[in-house]
Coordinates of C-alpha atoms in Angstrom, one line a residue:
M939 CA 85.2 0.8 3.3
G940 CA 82.6 2.4 1.1
R941 CA 82.2 2.3 -2.6
N942 CA 84.8 5.0 -3.3
G943 CA 87.3 3.8 -0.7
H944 CA 86.5 6.7 1.7
E945 CA 82.9 6.4 2.7
P946 CA 81.7 3.8 5.3
L947 CA 79.6 1.0 4.2
P948 CA 75.8 1.4 4.6
V949 CA 74.3 -0.1 7.8
E950 CA 72.4 -2.8 5.9
N951 CA 75.6 -3.9 4.1
Q952 CA 77.9 -4.1 7.1
G953 CA 79.1 -7.6 8.0
L954 CA 78.4 -8.9 4.5
P955 CA 81.1 -10.4 2.2
M956 CA 82.7 -8.0 -0.2
S957 CA 81.3 -10.0 -3.2
V958 CA 77.8 -9.5 -1.9
T959 CA 78.1 -5.8 -1.4
D960 CA 79.6 -5.4 -4.8
G961 CA 76.6 -7.1 -6.3
L962 CA 74.3 -4.7 -4.5
E963 CA 76.2 -1.7 -5.7
N964 CA 76.1 -2.9 -9.3
E965 CA 72.3 -3.2 -9.2
E966 CA 71.7 0.2 -7.7
P967 CA 70.4 2.6 -10.5
D968 CA 72.1 5.9 -11.0
R969 CA 70.4 8.9 -9.4
G970 CA 69.6 12.0 -11.5
Q971 CA 71.5 15.1 -10.4
W972 CA 70.7 18.7 -10.8
T973 CA 73.3 20.7 -12.6
G974 CA 73.0 23.5 -10.1
K975 CA 70.7 25.4 -7.7
F976 CA 69.3 27.5 -10.5
D977 CA 68.3 24.5 -12.4
F978 CA 66.5 23.1 -9.4
L979 CA 64.8 26.4 -8.6
M980 CA 63.5 26.9 -12.2
S981 CA 62.2 23.3 -12.3
M982 CA 60.2 23.8 -9.1
I983 CA 58.8 27.2 -10.4
A984 CA 57.8 25.5 -13.6
Y985 CA 56.0 22.8 -11.6
A986 CA 54.2 25.2 -9.3
V987 CA 53.5 28.2 -11.6
G988 CA 51.3 27.7 -14.7
L989 CA 49.4 29.7 -17.2
G990 CA 46.4 29.8 -14.8
N991 CA 48.3 31.8 -12.2
V992 CA 48.7 34.7 -14.7
W993 CA 45.4 34.1 -16.6
R994 CA 42.8 33.4 -13.8
F995 CA 44.2 34.5 -10.5
P996 CA 43.9 38.3 -10.9
Y997 CA 40.3 37.8 -12.0
L998 CA 39.4 35.4 -9.2
C999 CA 41.1 37.7 -6.7
F1000 CA 39.0 40.6 -7.9
K1001 CA 35.8 38.6 -8.0
N1002 CA 36.2 37.2 -4.4
G1003 CA 37.0 40.4 -2.5
G1004 CA 40.2 41.8 -3.8
G1005 CA 42.8 42.5 -1.1
S1006 CA 40.9 40.6 1.6
F1007 CA 40.9 37.4 -0.5
L1008 CA 44.6 38.0 -1.2
V1009 CA 45.5 38.1 2.5
V1010 CA 43.6 34.9 3.3
Y1011 CA 45.2 33.2 0.2
A1012 CA 48.7 34.3 1.3
I1013 CA 48.2 32.9 4.8
F1014 CA 47.0 29.5 3.6
F1015 CA 49.7 29.5 0.9
C1016 CA 52.5 29.9 3.5
L1017 CA 51.0 27.6 6.2
A1018 CA 49.6 24.8 4.1
A1019 CA 50.5 24.8 0.4
V1020 CA 54.2 25.5 0.5
P1021 CA 55.0 23.0 3.4
I1022 CA 53.0 20.2 1.7
F1023 CA 54.6 21.0 -1.7
I1024 CA 58.1 20.9 -0.2
M1025 CA 57.4 17.7 1.7
E1026 CA 56.1 16.0 -1.4
V1027 CA 59.1 17.1 -3.5
T1028 CA 61.5 16.0 -0.8
I1029 CA 60.0 12.6 -0.3
G1030 CA 59.7 12.1 -4.1
Q1031 CA 63.3 12.9 -4.6
Y1032 CA 64.4 10.6 -1.8
L1033 CA 62.3 7.6 -2.9
Q1034 CA 62.5 8.3 -6.6
K1035 CA 58.8 7.5 -6.8
G1036 CA 55.8 9.2 -8.4
A1037 CA 52.8 10.5 -6.6
M1038 CA 51.0 7.2 -6.7
E1039 CA 53.9 5.2 -5.4
M1040 CA 55.3 7.7 -2.9
W1041 CA 52.3 7.8 -0.6
R1042 CA 52.2 4.1 -0.2
M1043 CA 54.7 4.4 2.6
C1044 CA 51.7 5.5 4.7
P1045 CA 48.6 3.6 3.6
I1046 CA 46.2 6.1 5.2
F1047 CA 47.5 8.8 2.8
K1048 CA 47.2 6.6 -0.3
G1049 CA 44.2 8.7 -1.4
V1050 CA 46.4 11.8 -1.5
G1051 CA 48.4 10.4 -4.3
I1052 CA 45.3 9.3 -6.2
G1053 CA 43.9 12.8 -5.7
N1054 CA 47.1 14.4 -7.1
V1055 CA 46.8 12.4 -10.3
V1056 CA 43.1 13.2 -10.7
I1057 CA 43.7 16.9 -10.1
A1058 CA 46.7 16.9 -12.5
F1059 CA 44.5 15.3 -15.2
M1060 CA 41.8 17.9 -14.7
C1061 CA 44.3 20.8 -14.8
I1062 CA 45.7 19.5 -18.0
A1063 CA 42.2 19.4 -19.6
Y1064 CA 41.4 22.8 -18.2
F1065 CA 44.6 24.4 -19.4
C1066 CA 44.2 22.9 -22.9
V1067 CA 41.1 25.0 -23.2
I1068 CA 42.8 28.1 -22.0
V1069 CA 45.8 27.6 -24.4
S1070 CA 43.3 27.0 -27.2
W1071 CA 41.8 30.5 -26.5
A1072 CA 45.3 32.1 -26.6
I1073 CA 46.2 30.2 -29.8
F1074 CA 42.8 31.3 -31.4
Y1075 CA 43.5 34.9 -30.4
M1076 CA 47.0 34.7 -31.8
V1077 CA 46.0 33.0 -35.0
S1078 CA 43.2 35.6 -35.5
S1079 CA 45.8 38.3 -35.2
F1080 CA 47.6 37.0 -38.3
N1081 CA 44.5 37.0 -40.5
S1082 CA 44.2 39.7 -43.2
V1083 CA 40.7 40.5 -41.9
F1084 CA 40.5 40.7 -38.1
P1085 CA 37.4 39.4 -36.4
W1086 CA 37.1 42.7 -34.5
E1087 CA 37.6 44.8 -37.6
S1088 CA 33.9 45.3 -38.4
C1089 CA 30.8 45.9 -36.3
D1090 CA 28.7 43.1 -37.8
N1091 CA 29.7 40.5 -35.2
Y1092 CA 27.2 39.0 -32.8
W1093 CA 29.0 40.2 -29.7
L1094 CA 29.0 43.9 -30.6
V1095 CA 26.7 46.7 -29.6
Y1096 CA 25.9 48.4 -32.9
I1097 CA 25.1 51.8 -31.5
L1098 CA 28.5 52.2 -29.8
C1099 CA 30.7 50.4 -32.4
F1100 CA 31.7 52.9 -35.1
Y1101 CA 35.3 52.4 -36.1
F1102 CA 35.1 50.6 -39.4
L1103 CA 31.5 49.8 -40.5
F1104 CA 30.1 53.3 -39.8
T1105 CA 33.0 54.8 -41.8
F1106 CA 31.2 53.9 -45.0
I1107 CA 27.7 54.8 -43.6
F1108 CA 28.8 58.3 -42.6
S1109 CA 30.9 59.0 -45.6
P1110 CA 28.3 61.4 -47.0
I1111 CA 28.2 63.2 -43.6
N1112 CA 32.0 63.6 -43.8
C1113 CA 31.7 65.0 -47.3
F1114 CA 29.1 67.4 -46.1
V1115 CA 31.4 68.5 -43.3
S1116 CA 34.3 68.8 -45.8
H1117 CA 32.2 71.1 -48.0
F1118 CA 31.9 73.6 -45.1
R1119 CA 35.6 73.2 -44.5
N1120 CA 36.3 74.3 -48.1
D1121 CA 37.9 70.9 -48.6
K1122 CA 36.8 69.0 -51.8
T1123 CA 38.0 65.6 -50.5
C1124 CA 36.2 63.4 -48.1
V1125 CA 38.0 62.3 -45.0
T1126 CA 38.1 58.5 -44.3
G1127 CA 39.5 56.0 -41.9
K1128 CA 40.4 57.1 -38.4
E1129 CA 39.5 60.7 -39.0
N1130 CA 36.0 59.6 -40.0
A1131 CA 35.7 57.8 -36.7
T1132 CA 36.7 60.9 -34.9
Y1133 CA 34.0 62.9 -36.7
L1134 CA 31.4 60.3 -35.9
D1135 CA 32.5 60.3 -32.2
Q1136 CA 32.0 64.0 -32.1
I1137 CA 28.6 63.7 -33.7
L1138 CA 27.4 61.1 -31.2
K1139 CA 28.7 63.1 -28.3
N1140 CA 26.9 66.2 -29.5
L1141 CA 23.6 64.3 -30.0
S1142 CA 23.8 62.5 -26.7
P1143 CA 26.1 64.1 -24.2
G1144 CA 27.7 61.5 -21.9
V1145 CA 27.5 58.7 -24.4
K1146 CA 30.5 56.4 -24.3
T1147 CA 31.6 55.2 -27.7
Q1148 CA 33.9 52.3 -28.3
T1149 CA 35.8 50.9 -31.2
S1150 CA 35.2 47.4 -32.5
V1151 CA 38.6 46.3 -31.1
E1152 CA 37.5 47.5 -27.6
Q1153 CA 34.2 45.7 -27.9
F1154 CA 35.8 42.5 -29.0
W1155 CA 37.8 42.5 -25.8
E1156 CA 35.1 43.5 -23.5
K1157 CA 32.1 41.8 -25.0
A1158 CA 33.7 38.6 -26.4
I1159 CA 36.8 37.9 -24.2
M1160 CA 35.9 39.4 -20.9
N1161 CA 32.2 38.5 -21.1
F1162 CA 33.1 34.9 -21.7
L1163 CA 35.4 34.9 -18.6
C1164 CA 32.7 36.4 -16.4
H1165 CA 29.7 34.4 -17.8
Q1166 CA 31.1 31.2 -19.1
E1167 CA 27.9 29.2 -18.4
E1168 CA 25.8 31.7 -20.4
Y1169 CA 28.2 32.3 -23.3
G1170 CA 27.0 31.3 -26.7
T1171 CA 23.3 31.2 -25.9
K1172 CA 21.3 32.9 -28.5
K1173 CA 18.8 35.5 -27.3
S1174 CA 15.4 35.6 -28.9
S1175 CA 14.7 38.4 -31.3
G1176 CA 11.7 40.7 -31.1
R1177 CA 10.3 43.1 -28.5
P1178 CA 10.7 42.3 -24.8
S1179 CA 8.1 40.2 -23.1
K1180 CA 5.3 41.8 -21.1
L1181 CA 5.8 39.2 -18.4
N1182 CA 8.6 39.7 -15.9
N1183 CA 10.0 37.0 -13.7
R1184 CA 7.6 38.0 -10.8
G1185 CA 4.6 37.8 -13.1
K1186 CA 5.7 34.4 -14.5
R1187 CA 6.0 33.0 -11.0
K1188 CA 2.6 34.3 -10.1
I1189 CA 1.0 32.6 -13.1
L1190 CA 2.7 29.3 -12.3
R1191 CA 1.5 29.4 -8.7
T1192 CA -2.1 30.2 -9.8
A1193 CA -2.2 27.5 -12.5
S1194 CA -0.5 24.8 -10.5
N1195 CA -3.0 22.0 -9.9
S1196 CA -6.0 24.1 -10.8
T1197 CA -8.8 23.8 -13.2
I1198 CA -9.2 27.5 -14.1
S1199 CA -8.9 28.7 -17.7
I1200 CA -6.3 31.0 -19.3
N1201 CA -8.7 34.0 -19.1
E1202 CA -9.4 33.3 -15.4
I1203 CA -5.6 33.2 -14.8
R1204 CA -5.2 36.6 -16.4
R1205 CA -8.0 38.1 -14.3
T1206 CA -6.7 36.5 -11.1
C1207 CA -3.1 37.6 -11.6
V1208 CA -4.1 41.1 -13.1
I1209 CA -1.5 41.0 -15.8
D1210 CA -1.4 43.0 -19.1
A1211 CA -0.6 40.1 -21.4
S1212 CA -2.6 38.3 -24.1
K1213 CA -4.2 34.9 -23.7
T1214 CA -1.6 33.5 -26.2
T1215 CA 1.3 34.9 -24.2
V1216 CA 0.1 33.2 -21.0
W1217 CA -0.6 30.0 -22.8
R1218 CA 2.9 30.0 -24.4
M1219 CA 4.5 30.7 -21.0
L1220 CA 2.7 27.7 -19.4
D1221 CA 3.4 25.5 -22.4
K1222 CA 7.2 26.2 -22.0
C1223 CA 7.2 25.3 -18.4
P1224 CA 8.4 21.7 -18.1
N1225 CA 6.7 21.1 -14.7
I1226 CA 3.1 22.0 -15.7
V1227 CA 1.2 20.1 -18.3
R1228 CA -2.5 20.2 -19.3
S1229 CA -4.0 16.8 -18.3
R1230 CA -7.4 15.4 -18.4
M1231 CA -9.2 14.4 -15.2
K1232 CA -10.7 10.9 -14.8
K1233 CA -14.2 10.6 -15.9
C1234 CA -17.0 10.2 -13.3
P1235 CA -20.2 8.2 -13.7
Q1236 CA -22.8 10.1 -15.7
L1237 CA -26.2 10.9 -14.3
T1238 CA -28.6 9.1 -16.7
Q1239 CA -32.3 9.7 -17.2
R1240 CA -33.1 6.5 -15.2
H1241 CA -31.2 7.9 -12.2
K1242 CA -33.2 11.2 -12.5
D1243 CA -36.5 9.4 -12.6
E1244 CA -35.7 7.2 -9.6
R1245 CA -34.6 10.1 -7.5
L1246 CA -37.8 12.0 -8.3
H1247 CA -39.9 9.0 -7.4
W1248 CA -37.9 8.6 -4.2
A1249 CA -38.5 12.2 -3.3
K1250 CA -42.2 11.9 -3.7
I1251 CA -42.4 8.8 -1.5
F1252 CA -40.2 10.0 1.4
M1253 CA -41.4 13.6 1.7
R1254 CA -42.9 12.7 5.2
C1255 CA -40.0 10.6 6.4
D1256 CA -38.4 11.3 9.9
W1257 CA -35.1 12.5 8.6
E1258 CA -33.7 13.2 12.1
K1259 CA -33.3 9.5 12.6
V1260 CA -31.4 8.8 9.3
I1261 CA -27.6 8.4 9.4
F1262 CA -26.1 9.3 6.0
S1263 CA -22.7 7.8 5.2
D1264 CA -20.3 7.7 2.3
E1265 CA -16.6 7.4 1.3
T1266 CA -14.7 9.9 -0.7
K1267 CA -11.2 10.4 -2.0
F1268 CA -9.3 13.7 -1.7
N1269 CA -6.6 14.3 -4.3
L1270 CA -3.6 16.7 -3.9
D1271 CA -3.5 17.2 -7.6
G1272 CA -7.0 18.5 -8.0
P1273 CA -10.5 17.1 -7.6
D1274 CA -11.9 14.2 -9.7
G1275 CA -14.6 14.9 -12.3
C1276 CA -13.1 17.9 -14.1
H1277 CA -12.3 17.5 -17.8
S1278 CA -8.7 18.9 -17.6
Y1279 CA -6.5 20.9 -15.2
W1280 CA -3.0 22.3 -14.9
R1281 CA -0.9 19.5 -13.6
D1282 CA 2.2 20.3 -11.6
L1283 CA 4.6 17.5 -12.3
P1284 CA 7.1 17.9 -9.4
R1285 CA 4.2 18.0 -6.9
D1286 CA 2.9 14.7 -8.2
V1287 CA 6.0 13.0 -6.7
V1288 CA 5.2 14.1 -3.2
G1289 CA 1.4 14.2 -3.7
G1290 CA -1.2 11.5 -3.8
S1291 CA -4.7 11.0 -2.4
V1292 CA -6.4 9.8 0.7
M1293 CA -9.7 7.9 1.2
V1294 CA -12.0 8.8 4.2
W1295 CA -15.3 7.5 5.5
D1296 CA -17.7 9.5 7.6
A1297 CA -21.4 9.7 8.5
F1298 CA -23.8 12.2 10.1
S1299 CA -27.3 12.7 11.3
A1300 CA -29.4 15.4 12.9
M1301 CA -27.8 14.2 16.2
G1302 CA -24.3 15.1 15.2
L1303 CA -21.3 13.8 13.3
V1304 CA -19.7 10.4 13.4
D1305 CA -16.0 10.2 13.9
L1306 CA -14.0 10.5 10.7
A1307 CA -12.2 7.3 9.6
F1308 CA -9.2 7.1 7.2
V1309 CA -9.6 3.9 5.2
L1310 CA -7.7 2.1 2.5
M1311 CA -8.1 2.9 -1.1
K1312 CA -9.3 -0.6 -1.9
M1313 CA -11.4 -1.9 1.0
N1314 CA -13.0 -5.3 1.2
R1315 CA -16.1 -6.2 3.2
A1316 CA -14.0 -7.1 6.2
D1317 CA -12.3 -3.7 6.2
Y1318 CA -15.7 -2.0 5.8
Q1319 CA -17.2 -4.0 8.7
D1320 CA -14.3 -3.0 10.9
V1321 CA -14.9 0.7 10.1
L1322 CA -18.6 0.3 11.0
G1323 CA -17.7 -1.5 14.2
H1324 CA -15.3 1.3 15.4
R1325 CA -17.3 4.3 14.2
L1326 CA -21.0 3.6 13.6
V1327 CA -21.8 1.3 16.5
P1328 CA -20.3 3.6 19.2
Y1329 CA -22.3 6.5 17.6
V1330 CA -25.6 4.6 17.8
Q1331 CA -24.9 3.5 21.4
R1332 CA -24.6 7.2 22.4
F1333 CA -28.4 7.6 21.8
P1334 CA -30.1 4.5 23.3
G1335 CA -33.6 5.7 22.9
V1336 CA -33.3 6.6 19.2
S1337 CA -34.0 4.0 16.4
F1338 CA -31.7 5.1 13.6
T1339 CA -31.9 4.1 9.9
F1340 CA -28.5 3.6 8.3
Q1341 CA -28.1 4.8 4.7
Q1342 CA -25.3 3.7 2.3
D1343 CA -24.8 3.4 -1.4
N1344 CA -24.8 0.3 -3.5
A1345 CA -21.0 -0.4 -3.5
T1346 CA -20.0 -4.0 -3.6
I1347 CA -18.7 -4.1 -0.1
H1348 CA -21.9 -2.4 1.2
A1349 CA -24.3 -4.7 -0.6
S1350 CA -22.6 -7.9 0.1
R1351 CA -24.4 -10.6 2.0
R1352 CA -21.9 -10.8 4.9
T1353 CA -22.1 -7.0 5.4
K1354 CA -25.9 -7.1 5.6
T1355 CA -25.7 -10.0 8.0
W1356 CA -23.2 -8.0 10.2
L1357 CA -25.6 -5.0 10.3
Q1358 CA -28.5 -7.3 11.4
D1359 CA -26.4 -8.9 14.1
N1360 CA -25.4 -5.4 15.4
S1361 CA -29.1 -4.2 15.4
V1362 CA -28.5 -1.6 12.6
T1363 CA -31.5 -0.9 10.5
L1364 CA -30.6 -0.6 6.8
W1365 CA -32.3 1.8 4.4
T1366 CA -34.9 0.1 2.2
G1367 CA -33.9 -1.2 -1.2
H1368 CA -35.5 1.1 -3.8
S1369 CA -33.9 4.3 -2.6
A1370 CA -32.6 6.6 -5.2
L1371 CA -29.8 7.7 -2.8
R1372 CA -28.3 4.3 -3.2
T1373 CA -28.0 4.4 -7.0

C-alpha cells in the first residue's frame, strides 16, 4: 500500500521493508502547490511578460519593418519560444531545480542553463535603467516646477517652443492687440500662447509650433530612445563648418603619408576653407600626425670640391663601359630626406620598407635584386654573383668598369678580393661618385 493507504508503492520502494519505506517518506520534502489554475496562469504571465514588452516592443516592431516583423516574430514565438518555455517550466516543476541544476540532466545542454542565468542578469540590469526613467518622469511630475514648463532647456527648439517663456516676451504684443480690441487688460497664460501661435503662422505659413510639453516628449524622451548612443553629447556652438564629410575625407586622403603643405592641400582639394581650418581638421584626426623625416647626410664643401675635380679628370672617359650600381630603400610612409610629412598611423601597421640593389650601363639594365635591410659582405658578394657576373658574361668582348660607393660592405678587403677573383674591374679610388 502507498502512503495514504490507497496508492500503490513507488517502483523503487517495492519489495523493501515497511520501516525503510517509512524513512524515505519522512525525508521527502513537501512540494509547493498552486492554489488554482488562475494562480499558475498569472505566475507564468509575470515570468514571461515584463516592462520591456510594453516599453520597447512597439518601438522595435516599428523600427524593423512594422507588420512584416510582427509576422516573423509571431511565427518564431509559436514554433520556438513557447515550446521551449513550456518545456523548461515543466522540467523545472518536476525536478524542483533551478535553471543551472535542471539542465544537468543532459550535459550537452548545460550551457543553456548558464545562458539563462546570464541573460536574466542582463535583463535585470537593463530594466533597472528603464524603471529609473519611469521613476524620474513620475518624480518630475510631482515637482512644483516641471522640467518641461519653460523653453530654456537644452533639448528644446527655441523657435517652436512658445508656451511659457514667450508668454512674458510677447506680453507687450498682447497688450497692443488688447488695445485694438478695446480691452484695457493684457491677456496672459494660454490665451497668450494662442495669440503667439497665430502670429507665427501668419508670418510663416505652414510652420508647426509646439508647446514645451510636446517638445519634452519628442526631443528628450523619444530622441533618447531613437538615438541612445548619441544622447547627451554636446554640440559645438558657432557657425557651421565649411568642410563637409566629403571634403574632410578628401583632405585626409591627400595629406596621408605626404610631404605637401597646408596651402598645397587646399589648392589640390579645391576647398573654400582657411589654412587654420584645414590644420585644425588634420590636428583632430587621431590617425594622422605631423612627424619629422630622418635626416640624410649633408653635402659638405669637401664633397662638392671632390666632385668638381672628378668631373674635370673624367670628361674623356668611355662611359659606355661603366656599370653604375647602388642600393636604395623604398618606404611606404614617404621618402627619406624630407623634414616632415603627414604620417598616417594606421597605415604604419601594414606598411614598412624594402631595400633593393640594381645596376645599369649603356648596354642595358642589370636584373633587380631585393636584398636585406642590413647586409654583410657575404650577402653583398652573393648579390654580385647572381646579378653582376651574369650581366658581364652577356658581353664577352666588353671590358666593364664596376662603380660602387664607399659603404663598408663594398670597401671591405674580402669584397675587393672577390671582385678580383671574378675578373671585375673596380672603379679607381679617388672618385667623387664613391663619396
